[in-house]
Coordinates of C-alpha atoms in Angstrom, one line a residue:
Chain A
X17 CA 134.9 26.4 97.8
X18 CA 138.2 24.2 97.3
X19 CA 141.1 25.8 98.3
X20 CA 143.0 27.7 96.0
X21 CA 146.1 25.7 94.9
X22 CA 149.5 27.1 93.4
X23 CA 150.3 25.8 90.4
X24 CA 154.2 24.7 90.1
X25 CA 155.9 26.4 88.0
X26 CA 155.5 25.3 84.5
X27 CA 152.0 25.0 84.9
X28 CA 150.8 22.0 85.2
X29 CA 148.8 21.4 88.0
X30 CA 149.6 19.1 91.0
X31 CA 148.7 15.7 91.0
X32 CA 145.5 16.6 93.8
X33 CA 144.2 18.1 90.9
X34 CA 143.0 15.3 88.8
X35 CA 140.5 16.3 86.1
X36 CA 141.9 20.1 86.4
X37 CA 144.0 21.6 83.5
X38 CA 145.3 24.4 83.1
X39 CA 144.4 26.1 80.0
X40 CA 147.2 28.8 79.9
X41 CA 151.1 29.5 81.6
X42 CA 149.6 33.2 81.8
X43 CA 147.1 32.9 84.1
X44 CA 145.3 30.3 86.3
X45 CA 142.6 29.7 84.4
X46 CA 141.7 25.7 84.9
X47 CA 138.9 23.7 83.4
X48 CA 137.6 20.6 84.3
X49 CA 136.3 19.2 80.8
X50 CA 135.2 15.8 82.8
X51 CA 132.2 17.8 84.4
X52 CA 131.1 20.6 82.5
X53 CA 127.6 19.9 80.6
X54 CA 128.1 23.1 78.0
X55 CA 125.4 25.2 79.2
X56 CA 126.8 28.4 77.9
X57 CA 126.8 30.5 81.4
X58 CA 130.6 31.0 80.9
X59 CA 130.7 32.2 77.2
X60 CA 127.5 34.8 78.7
X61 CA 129.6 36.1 81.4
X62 CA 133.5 36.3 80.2
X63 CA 134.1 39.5 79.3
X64 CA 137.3 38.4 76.9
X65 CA 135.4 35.6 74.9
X66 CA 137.7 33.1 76.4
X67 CA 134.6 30.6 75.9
X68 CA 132.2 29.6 72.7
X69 CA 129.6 27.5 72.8
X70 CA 130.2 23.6 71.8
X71 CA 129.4 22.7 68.6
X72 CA 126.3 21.1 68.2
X73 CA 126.4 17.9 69.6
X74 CA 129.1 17.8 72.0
X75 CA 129.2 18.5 76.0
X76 CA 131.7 20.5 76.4
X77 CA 132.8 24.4 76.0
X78 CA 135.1 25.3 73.8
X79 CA 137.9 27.3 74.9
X80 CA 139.0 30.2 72.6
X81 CA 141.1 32.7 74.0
X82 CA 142.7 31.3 76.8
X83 CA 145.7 34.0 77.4
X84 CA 143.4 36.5 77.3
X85 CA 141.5 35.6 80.9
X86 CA 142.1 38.3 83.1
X87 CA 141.2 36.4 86.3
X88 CA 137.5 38.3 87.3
X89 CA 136.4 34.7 88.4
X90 CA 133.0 35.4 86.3
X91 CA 133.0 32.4 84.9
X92 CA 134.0 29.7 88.2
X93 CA 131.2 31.4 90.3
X94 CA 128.6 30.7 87.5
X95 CA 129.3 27.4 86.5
X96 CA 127.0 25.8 88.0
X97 CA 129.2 22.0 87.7
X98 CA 132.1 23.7 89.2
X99 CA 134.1 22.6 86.1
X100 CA 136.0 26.1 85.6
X101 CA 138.6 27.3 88.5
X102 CA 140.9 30.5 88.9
X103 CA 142.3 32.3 91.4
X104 CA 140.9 35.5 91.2
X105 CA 141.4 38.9 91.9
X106 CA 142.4 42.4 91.0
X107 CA 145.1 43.0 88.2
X108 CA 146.1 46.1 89.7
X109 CA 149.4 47.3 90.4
X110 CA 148.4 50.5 92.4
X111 CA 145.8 48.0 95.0
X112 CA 148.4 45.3 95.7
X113 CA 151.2 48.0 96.4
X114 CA 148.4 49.7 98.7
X115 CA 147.4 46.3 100.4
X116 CA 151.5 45.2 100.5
X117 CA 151.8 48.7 102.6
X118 CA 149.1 48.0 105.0
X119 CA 149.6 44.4 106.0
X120 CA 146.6 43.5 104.0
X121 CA 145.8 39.8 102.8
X122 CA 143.8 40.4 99.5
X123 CA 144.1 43.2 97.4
X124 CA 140.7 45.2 96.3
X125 CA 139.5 48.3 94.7
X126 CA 136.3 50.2 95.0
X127 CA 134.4 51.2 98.3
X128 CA 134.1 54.0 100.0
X129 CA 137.5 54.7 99.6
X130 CA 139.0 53.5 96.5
X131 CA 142.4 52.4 96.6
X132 CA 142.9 52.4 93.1
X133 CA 141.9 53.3 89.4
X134 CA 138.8 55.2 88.4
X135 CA 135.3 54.8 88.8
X136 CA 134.3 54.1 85.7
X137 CA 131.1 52.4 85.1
X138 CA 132.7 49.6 82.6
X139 CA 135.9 50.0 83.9
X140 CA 138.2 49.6 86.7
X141 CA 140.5 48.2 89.0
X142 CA 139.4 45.1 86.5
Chain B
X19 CA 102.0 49.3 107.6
X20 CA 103.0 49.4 103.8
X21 CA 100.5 47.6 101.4
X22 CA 102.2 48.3 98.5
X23 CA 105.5 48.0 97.3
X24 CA 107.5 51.4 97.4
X25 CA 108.3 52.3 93.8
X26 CA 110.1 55.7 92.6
X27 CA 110.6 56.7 89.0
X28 CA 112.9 58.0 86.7
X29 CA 113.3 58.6 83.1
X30 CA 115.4 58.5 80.6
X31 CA 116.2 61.8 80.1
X32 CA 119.7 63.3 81.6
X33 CA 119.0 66.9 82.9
X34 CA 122.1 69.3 83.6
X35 CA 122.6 68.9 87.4
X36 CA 122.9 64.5 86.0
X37 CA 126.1 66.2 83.2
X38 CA 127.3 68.3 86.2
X39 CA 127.6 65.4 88.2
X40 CA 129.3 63.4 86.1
X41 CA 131.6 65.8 85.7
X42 CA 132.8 66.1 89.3
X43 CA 132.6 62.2 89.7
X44 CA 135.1 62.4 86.7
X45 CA 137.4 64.7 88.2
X46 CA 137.1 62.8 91.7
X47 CA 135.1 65.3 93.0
X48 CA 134.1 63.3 96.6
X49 CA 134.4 60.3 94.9
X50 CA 132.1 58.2 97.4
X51 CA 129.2 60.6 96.9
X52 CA 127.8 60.4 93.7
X53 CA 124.6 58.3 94.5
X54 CA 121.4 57.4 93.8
X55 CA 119.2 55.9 96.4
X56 CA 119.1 52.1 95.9
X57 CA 115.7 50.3 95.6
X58 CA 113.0 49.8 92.4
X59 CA 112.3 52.3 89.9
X60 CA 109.9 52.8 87.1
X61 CA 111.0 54.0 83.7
X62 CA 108.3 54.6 81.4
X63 CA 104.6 53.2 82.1
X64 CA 105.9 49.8 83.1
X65 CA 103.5 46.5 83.4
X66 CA 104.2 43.6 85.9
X67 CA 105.3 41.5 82.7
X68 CA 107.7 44.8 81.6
X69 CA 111.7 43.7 82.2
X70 CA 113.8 44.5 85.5
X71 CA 117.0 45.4 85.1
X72 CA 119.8 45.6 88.0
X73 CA 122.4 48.1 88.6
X74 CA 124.7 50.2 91.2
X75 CA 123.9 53.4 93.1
X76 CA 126.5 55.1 91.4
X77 CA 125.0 57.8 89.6
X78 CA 127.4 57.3 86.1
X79 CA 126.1 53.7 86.2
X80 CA 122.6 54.5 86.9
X81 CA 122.4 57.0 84.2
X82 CA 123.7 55.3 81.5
X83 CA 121.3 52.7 82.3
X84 CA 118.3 55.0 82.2
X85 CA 119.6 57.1 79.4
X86 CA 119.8 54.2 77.4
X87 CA 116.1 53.2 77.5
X88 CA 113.9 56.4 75.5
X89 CA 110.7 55.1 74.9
X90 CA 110.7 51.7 77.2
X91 CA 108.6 50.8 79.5
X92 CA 110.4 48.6 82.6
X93 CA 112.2 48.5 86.0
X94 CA 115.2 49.1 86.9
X95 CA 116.5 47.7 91.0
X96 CA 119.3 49.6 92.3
X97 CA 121.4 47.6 94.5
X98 CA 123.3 49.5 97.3
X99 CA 127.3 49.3 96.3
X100 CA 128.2 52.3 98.1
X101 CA 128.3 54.5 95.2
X102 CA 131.1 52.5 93.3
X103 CA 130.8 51.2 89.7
X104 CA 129.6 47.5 88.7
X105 CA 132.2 45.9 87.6
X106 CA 134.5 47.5 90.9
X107 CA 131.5 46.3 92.8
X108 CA 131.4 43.0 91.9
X109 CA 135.1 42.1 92.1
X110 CA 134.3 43.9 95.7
X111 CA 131.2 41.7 96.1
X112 CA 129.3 44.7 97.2
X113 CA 127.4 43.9 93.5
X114 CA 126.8 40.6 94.5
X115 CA 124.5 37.4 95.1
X116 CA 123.7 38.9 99.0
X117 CA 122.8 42.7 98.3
X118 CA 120.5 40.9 95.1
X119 CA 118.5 38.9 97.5
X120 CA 118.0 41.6 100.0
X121 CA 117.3 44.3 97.5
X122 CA 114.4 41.9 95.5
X123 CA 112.8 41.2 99.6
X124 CA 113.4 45.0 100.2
X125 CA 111.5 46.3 97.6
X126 CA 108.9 43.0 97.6
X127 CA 109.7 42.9 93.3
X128 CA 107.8 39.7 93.5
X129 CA 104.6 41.4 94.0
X130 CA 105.1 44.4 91.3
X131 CA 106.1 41.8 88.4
X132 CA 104.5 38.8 87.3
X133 CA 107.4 36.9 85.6
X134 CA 110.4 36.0 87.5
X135 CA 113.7 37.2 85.3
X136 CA 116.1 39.6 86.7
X137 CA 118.7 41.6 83.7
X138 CA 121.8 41.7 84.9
X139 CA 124.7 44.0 83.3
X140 CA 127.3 41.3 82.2
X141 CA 130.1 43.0 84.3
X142 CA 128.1 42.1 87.7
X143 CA 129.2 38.5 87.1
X144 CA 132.1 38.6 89.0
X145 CA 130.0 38.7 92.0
X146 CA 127.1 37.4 91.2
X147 CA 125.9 33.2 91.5
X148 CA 123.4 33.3 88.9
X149 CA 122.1 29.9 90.2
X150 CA 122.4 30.8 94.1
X151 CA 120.3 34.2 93.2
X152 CA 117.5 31.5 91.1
X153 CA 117.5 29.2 94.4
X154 CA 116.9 32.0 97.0
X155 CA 114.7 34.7 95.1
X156 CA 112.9 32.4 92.7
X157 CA 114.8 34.9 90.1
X158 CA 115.9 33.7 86.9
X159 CA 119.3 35.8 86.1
X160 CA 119.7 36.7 82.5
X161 CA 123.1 38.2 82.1
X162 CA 122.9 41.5 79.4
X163 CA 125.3 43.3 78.1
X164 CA 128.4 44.7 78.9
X165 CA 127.4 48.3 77.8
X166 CA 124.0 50.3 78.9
X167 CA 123.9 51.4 75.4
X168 CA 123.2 47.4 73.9
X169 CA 120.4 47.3 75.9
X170 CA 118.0 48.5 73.5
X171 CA 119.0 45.6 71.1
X172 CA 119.7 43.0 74.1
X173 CA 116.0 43.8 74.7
X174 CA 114.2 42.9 71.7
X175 CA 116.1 39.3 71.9
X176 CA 117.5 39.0 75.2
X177 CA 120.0 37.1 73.0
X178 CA 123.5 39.2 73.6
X179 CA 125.5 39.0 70.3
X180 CA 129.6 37.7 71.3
X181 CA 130.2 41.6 70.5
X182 CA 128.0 42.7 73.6
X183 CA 129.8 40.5 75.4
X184 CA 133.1 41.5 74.8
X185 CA 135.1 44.6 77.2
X186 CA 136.4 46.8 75.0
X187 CA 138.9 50.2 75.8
X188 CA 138.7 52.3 72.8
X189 CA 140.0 55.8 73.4
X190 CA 136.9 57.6 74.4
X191 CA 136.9 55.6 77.6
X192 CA 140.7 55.8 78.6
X193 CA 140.3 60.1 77.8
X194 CA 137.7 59.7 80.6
X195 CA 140.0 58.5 83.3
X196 CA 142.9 61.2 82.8
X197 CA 140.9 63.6 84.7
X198 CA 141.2 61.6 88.0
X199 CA 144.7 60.5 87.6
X200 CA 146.2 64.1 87.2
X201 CA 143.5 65.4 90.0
X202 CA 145.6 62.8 92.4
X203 CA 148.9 63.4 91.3
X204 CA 148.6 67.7 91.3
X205 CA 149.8 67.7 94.7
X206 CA 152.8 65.7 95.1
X207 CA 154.1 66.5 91.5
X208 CA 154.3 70.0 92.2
X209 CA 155.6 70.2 95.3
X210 CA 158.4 67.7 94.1
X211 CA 158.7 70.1 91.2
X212 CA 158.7 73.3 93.6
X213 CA 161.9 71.6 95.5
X214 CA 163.8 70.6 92.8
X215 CA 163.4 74.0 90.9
X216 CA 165.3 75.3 94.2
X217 CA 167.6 72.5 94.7
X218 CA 168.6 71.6 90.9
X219 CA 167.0 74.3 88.7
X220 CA 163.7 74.8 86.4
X221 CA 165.0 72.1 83.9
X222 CA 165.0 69.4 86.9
X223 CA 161.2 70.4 87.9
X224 CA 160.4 71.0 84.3
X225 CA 161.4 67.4 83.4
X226 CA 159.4 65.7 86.2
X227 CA 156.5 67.1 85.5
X228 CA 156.6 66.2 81.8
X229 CA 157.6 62.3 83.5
X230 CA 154.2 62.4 85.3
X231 CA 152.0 64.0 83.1
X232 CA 153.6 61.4 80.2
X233 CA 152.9 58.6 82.9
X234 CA 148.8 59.6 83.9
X235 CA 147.9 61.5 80.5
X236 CA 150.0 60.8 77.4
X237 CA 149.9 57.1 78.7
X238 CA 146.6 56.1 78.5
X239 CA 146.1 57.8 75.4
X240 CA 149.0 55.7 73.6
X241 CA 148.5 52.6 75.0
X242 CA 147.8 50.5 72.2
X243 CA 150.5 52.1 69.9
X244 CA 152.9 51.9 72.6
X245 CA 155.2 48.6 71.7
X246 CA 155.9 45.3 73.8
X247 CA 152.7 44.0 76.0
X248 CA 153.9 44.8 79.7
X249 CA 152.4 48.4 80.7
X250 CA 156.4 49.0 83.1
X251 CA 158.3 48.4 79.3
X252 CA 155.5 50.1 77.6
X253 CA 156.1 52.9 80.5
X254 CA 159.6 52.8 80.0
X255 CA 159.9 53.4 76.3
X256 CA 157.5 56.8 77.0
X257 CA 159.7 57.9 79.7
X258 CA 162.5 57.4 77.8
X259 CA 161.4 59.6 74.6
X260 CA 159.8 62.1 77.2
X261 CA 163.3 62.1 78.7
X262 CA 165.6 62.2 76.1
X263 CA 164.7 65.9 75.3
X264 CA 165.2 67.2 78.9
X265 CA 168.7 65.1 78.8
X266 CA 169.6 67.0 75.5
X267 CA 168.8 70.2 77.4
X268 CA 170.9 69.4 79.8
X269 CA 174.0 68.7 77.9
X270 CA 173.9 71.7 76.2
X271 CA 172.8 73.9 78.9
X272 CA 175.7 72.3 81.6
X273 CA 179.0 74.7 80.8
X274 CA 181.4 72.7 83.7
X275 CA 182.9 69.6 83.4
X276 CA 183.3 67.4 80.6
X277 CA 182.0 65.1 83.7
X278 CA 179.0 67.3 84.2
X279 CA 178.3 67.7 81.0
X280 CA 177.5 63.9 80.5
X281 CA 176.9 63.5 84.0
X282 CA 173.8 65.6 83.8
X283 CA 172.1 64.2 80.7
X284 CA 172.8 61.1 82.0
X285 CA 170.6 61.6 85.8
X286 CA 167.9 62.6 83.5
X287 CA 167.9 59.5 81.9
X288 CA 167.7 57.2 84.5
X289 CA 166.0 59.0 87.0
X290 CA 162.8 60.6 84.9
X291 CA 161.7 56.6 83.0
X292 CA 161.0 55.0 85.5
X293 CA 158.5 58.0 87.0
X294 CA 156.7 57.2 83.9
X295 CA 156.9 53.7 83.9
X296 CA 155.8 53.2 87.7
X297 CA 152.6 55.4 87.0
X298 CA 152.3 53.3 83.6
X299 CA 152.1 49.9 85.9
X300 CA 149.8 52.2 88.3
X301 CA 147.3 51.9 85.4
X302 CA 146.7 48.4 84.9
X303 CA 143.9 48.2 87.4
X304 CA 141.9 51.3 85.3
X305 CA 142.2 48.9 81.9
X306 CA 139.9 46.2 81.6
X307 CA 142.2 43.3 80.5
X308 CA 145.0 43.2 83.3
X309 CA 145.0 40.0 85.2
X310 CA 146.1 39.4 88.8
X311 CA 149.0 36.8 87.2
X312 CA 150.2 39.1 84.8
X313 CA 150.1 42.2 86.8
X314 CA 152.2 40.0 89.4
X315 CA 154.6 38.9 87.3
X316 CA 154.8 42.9 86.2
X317 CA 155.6 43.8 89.6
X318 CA 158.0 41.3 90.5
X319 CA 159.9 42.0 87.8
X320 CA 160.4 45.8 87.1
X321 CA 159.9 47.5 90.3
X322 CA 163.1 46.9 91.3
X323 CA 165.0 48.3 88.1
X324 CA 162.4 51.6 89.1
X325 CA 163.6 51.7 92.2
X326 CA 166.8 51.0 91.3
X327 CA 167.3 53.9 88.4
X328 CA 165.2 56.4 89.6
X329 CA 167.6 56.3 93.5
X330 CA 170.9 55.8 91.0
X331 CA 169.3 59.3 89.1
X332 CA 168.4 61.0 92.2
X333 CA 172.0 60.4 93.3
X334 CA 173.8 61.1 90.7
X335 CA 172.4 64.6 90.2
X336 CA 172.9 65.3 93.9
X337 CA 177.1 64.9 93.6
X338 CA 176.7 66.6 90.1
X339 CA 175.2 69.2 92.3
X340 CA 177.7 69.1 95.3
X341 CA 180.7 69.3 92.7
X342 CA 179.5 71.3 90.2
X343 CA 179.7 73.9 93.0
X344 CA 183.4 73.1 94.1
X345 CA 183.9 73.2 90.3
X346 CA 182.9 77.0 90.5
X347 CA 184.6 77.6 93.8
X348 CA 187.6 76.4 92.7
X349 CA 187.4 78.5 89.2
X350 CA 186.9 81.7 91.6

């Protein structure tokens, strides 16, 4: 897996990049249009309906609801081209508090212990 | 030696001791401990061509699987996640391509079904390769819906309509989480309440536990009529009409001072807000929407002013405190 690379601050991505946009200056949601082959896997997984289907007869994706990605990385661990990226993680204040008092690297919630939100089936530290 | 796969069964039907369990798990009743043993189960009279469907061993996920299924006929592998919820799992990775692969050896699935399609719950995603889990188990993954209850549908298709596929939050599922939030806070908010009742008076602890139950109760409830889109602004607005009444008290109660009389009203505004507000941002990671940018960008830009009003608030009413009572002396 590439290693994750910060977007400057308006946006855009670096020049390393090339092929990579980003689709939104609220998240880091990028999409390389060059290799995906529109095989629906991220419309099936987002759970915000960023993605719809191509129309019929193109390759690509269509990308609906850009701002609304909420970072899961559903959709970059499916695609099977590696044509969608994002830095993913948890957007949870109460985790990244926890994990900034303990020294810890990456925030998480669940386990044994949970450091944050509930355990509700459908929803959580999301 | 085994010669045939182990297989347990269940059914769809939730008895009271299930209700009573979710219950505690909803009040945070040992959290880590509501279970169910991972591994295959029957549901129904399944065939090796019936569908297997994948969940956690936490029992609120389990169930509404199973409850969801009167009448049908499949399997349903529980992978172990330690008791924690799918979509937590996955973004733990504990629901994830690994624990799918040893589960579907574990339990030799290949031998009790015939086809080769694994139903995944859409919220396992984020910690799922469908195509890693196909290349290591032979296992097609077909991702289903986001809630137990589409199943039925999702079944007769296995086409999930863009409405199965979409999180939703309606009020129903943010009553659910109060429980747990006002379980964890009982503790500190009353023993803060208990020592400012004997430090500043009843209206003091009266007014910070109105802050924190507006902050883990009224909060959730109001979220979508709350106005602006950042949960600390959203939490500051509630904190701010929660406050408002306990600062009118306090004006009129105060008799010194014309400084203590605004003085007062005044420590209550800037230090009960931003209670409310911090235990607002505290709720982003229940809500299914909040993003690790967003909730960032949150953080980074309202913690400070919390910090900021609640210690001006805090020590404001401690010198309205300390002269207040030379105000007395002196009158003596």
């Amino acid at each position: 897996m590439a290693s994750i690379i910060e977007t400057t601050t308006c946006g855009c991505a670096p020049a390393a990049q090339v092929g990579f946009v980003a689709l939104s200056q609220r998240n880091t949601l990028e999409f390389n249009a060059e290799a995906c082959i529109n095989c629906g896997m991220c419309s099936a997984v987002c759970p915000q309906g960023v993605f719809a289907p191509g129309v019929r007869g193109t390759r690509r994706v269509q990308i609906v609801r850009a701002d609304a990605c909420m970072e899961c990385g559903a959709c970059q661990l499916n695609c099977p081209t590696g044509a969608l990226k994002v830095d993913s993680g948890v957007g949870c204040a109460a985790a990244m508090i926890n994990a900034a008092l303990r020294w810890l690297k990456e925030p998480s919630c669940g386990g044994p212990e949970p450091t944050c939100g509930n355990s509700e089936p459908a929803v959580c530290c999301g | 030696m085994n010669t045939t796969p182990d297989l347990m069964h269940t059914s769809s039907t939730l008895t009271f001791a299930d209700h009573w369990d979710h219950f505690l798990a909803r009040w945070g009743y040992r959290r880590g401990n509501h279970r169910v043993t991972p591994g295959l189960y029957t549901i129904g009279n399944p065939t090796p061509e019936s569908p297997v469907l994948v969940t956690a061993n936490y029992s609120l996920s389990f169930d509404a699987v199973r409850s969801s299924l009167p009448g049908a006929d499949g399997y349903i592998l529980v992978l172990d996640t330690l008791g924690v919820n799918v979509w937590c799992a996955a973004g733990k990775g504990t629901f994830g391509t690994d624990e799918i692969v040893r589960r579907v050896e574990a339990t030799r699935l290949s031998e009790v079904v015939s086809h080769r399609t694994l139903i995944l719950p859409q919220l396992g995603a984020p910690g799922v390769v469908a195509h890693e889990v196909k290349q290591r188990t032979g296992f097609k993954v077909e991702y289903g819906p986001v809630r137990a209850a589409d199943l039925p549908e999702y079944l007769k298709t296995h086409q999930a309509t863009p409405e199965m596929r979409q999180v939703r939050f309606p009020l129903r599922d943010r009553l659910v989480l109060i429980p747990v939030e006002l379980v964890q806070l009982a503790r500190p908010t009353t023993l803060a309440a208990l020592a400012l009742a004997v430090l500043l008076g009843p209206l003091a602890a009266l007014g910070t536990a109105a802050a924190v139950l507006a902050g883990s109760a009224l909060f959730p409830i109001l979220l979508p009529w709350l106005p602006t889109e950042e949960f600390s602004s959203k939490g500051f607005i509630l904190g701010g009409a929660v406050a408002a009444p306990f600062a009118w008290l306090a004006h009129k109660q105060v008799a010194g001072s014309k400084g203590q009389r605004i003085g007062w009203p005044l420590a209550y505004l800037l230090a009960l807000p931003p209670v409310t507000a911090f235990l607002a941002l505290n709720f982003t990671g229940s809500t299914p929407f909040t993003s690790k940018t967003g909730v960032k960008r949150e953080m980074f830009r309202y913690i400070r002013v919390m910090a900021g009003m609640f210690g001006a608030g805090v020590l404001l009413a401690l010198m309205l405190r300390l002269t207040g009572k030379s105000d007395k002396a002196s009158k003596r």
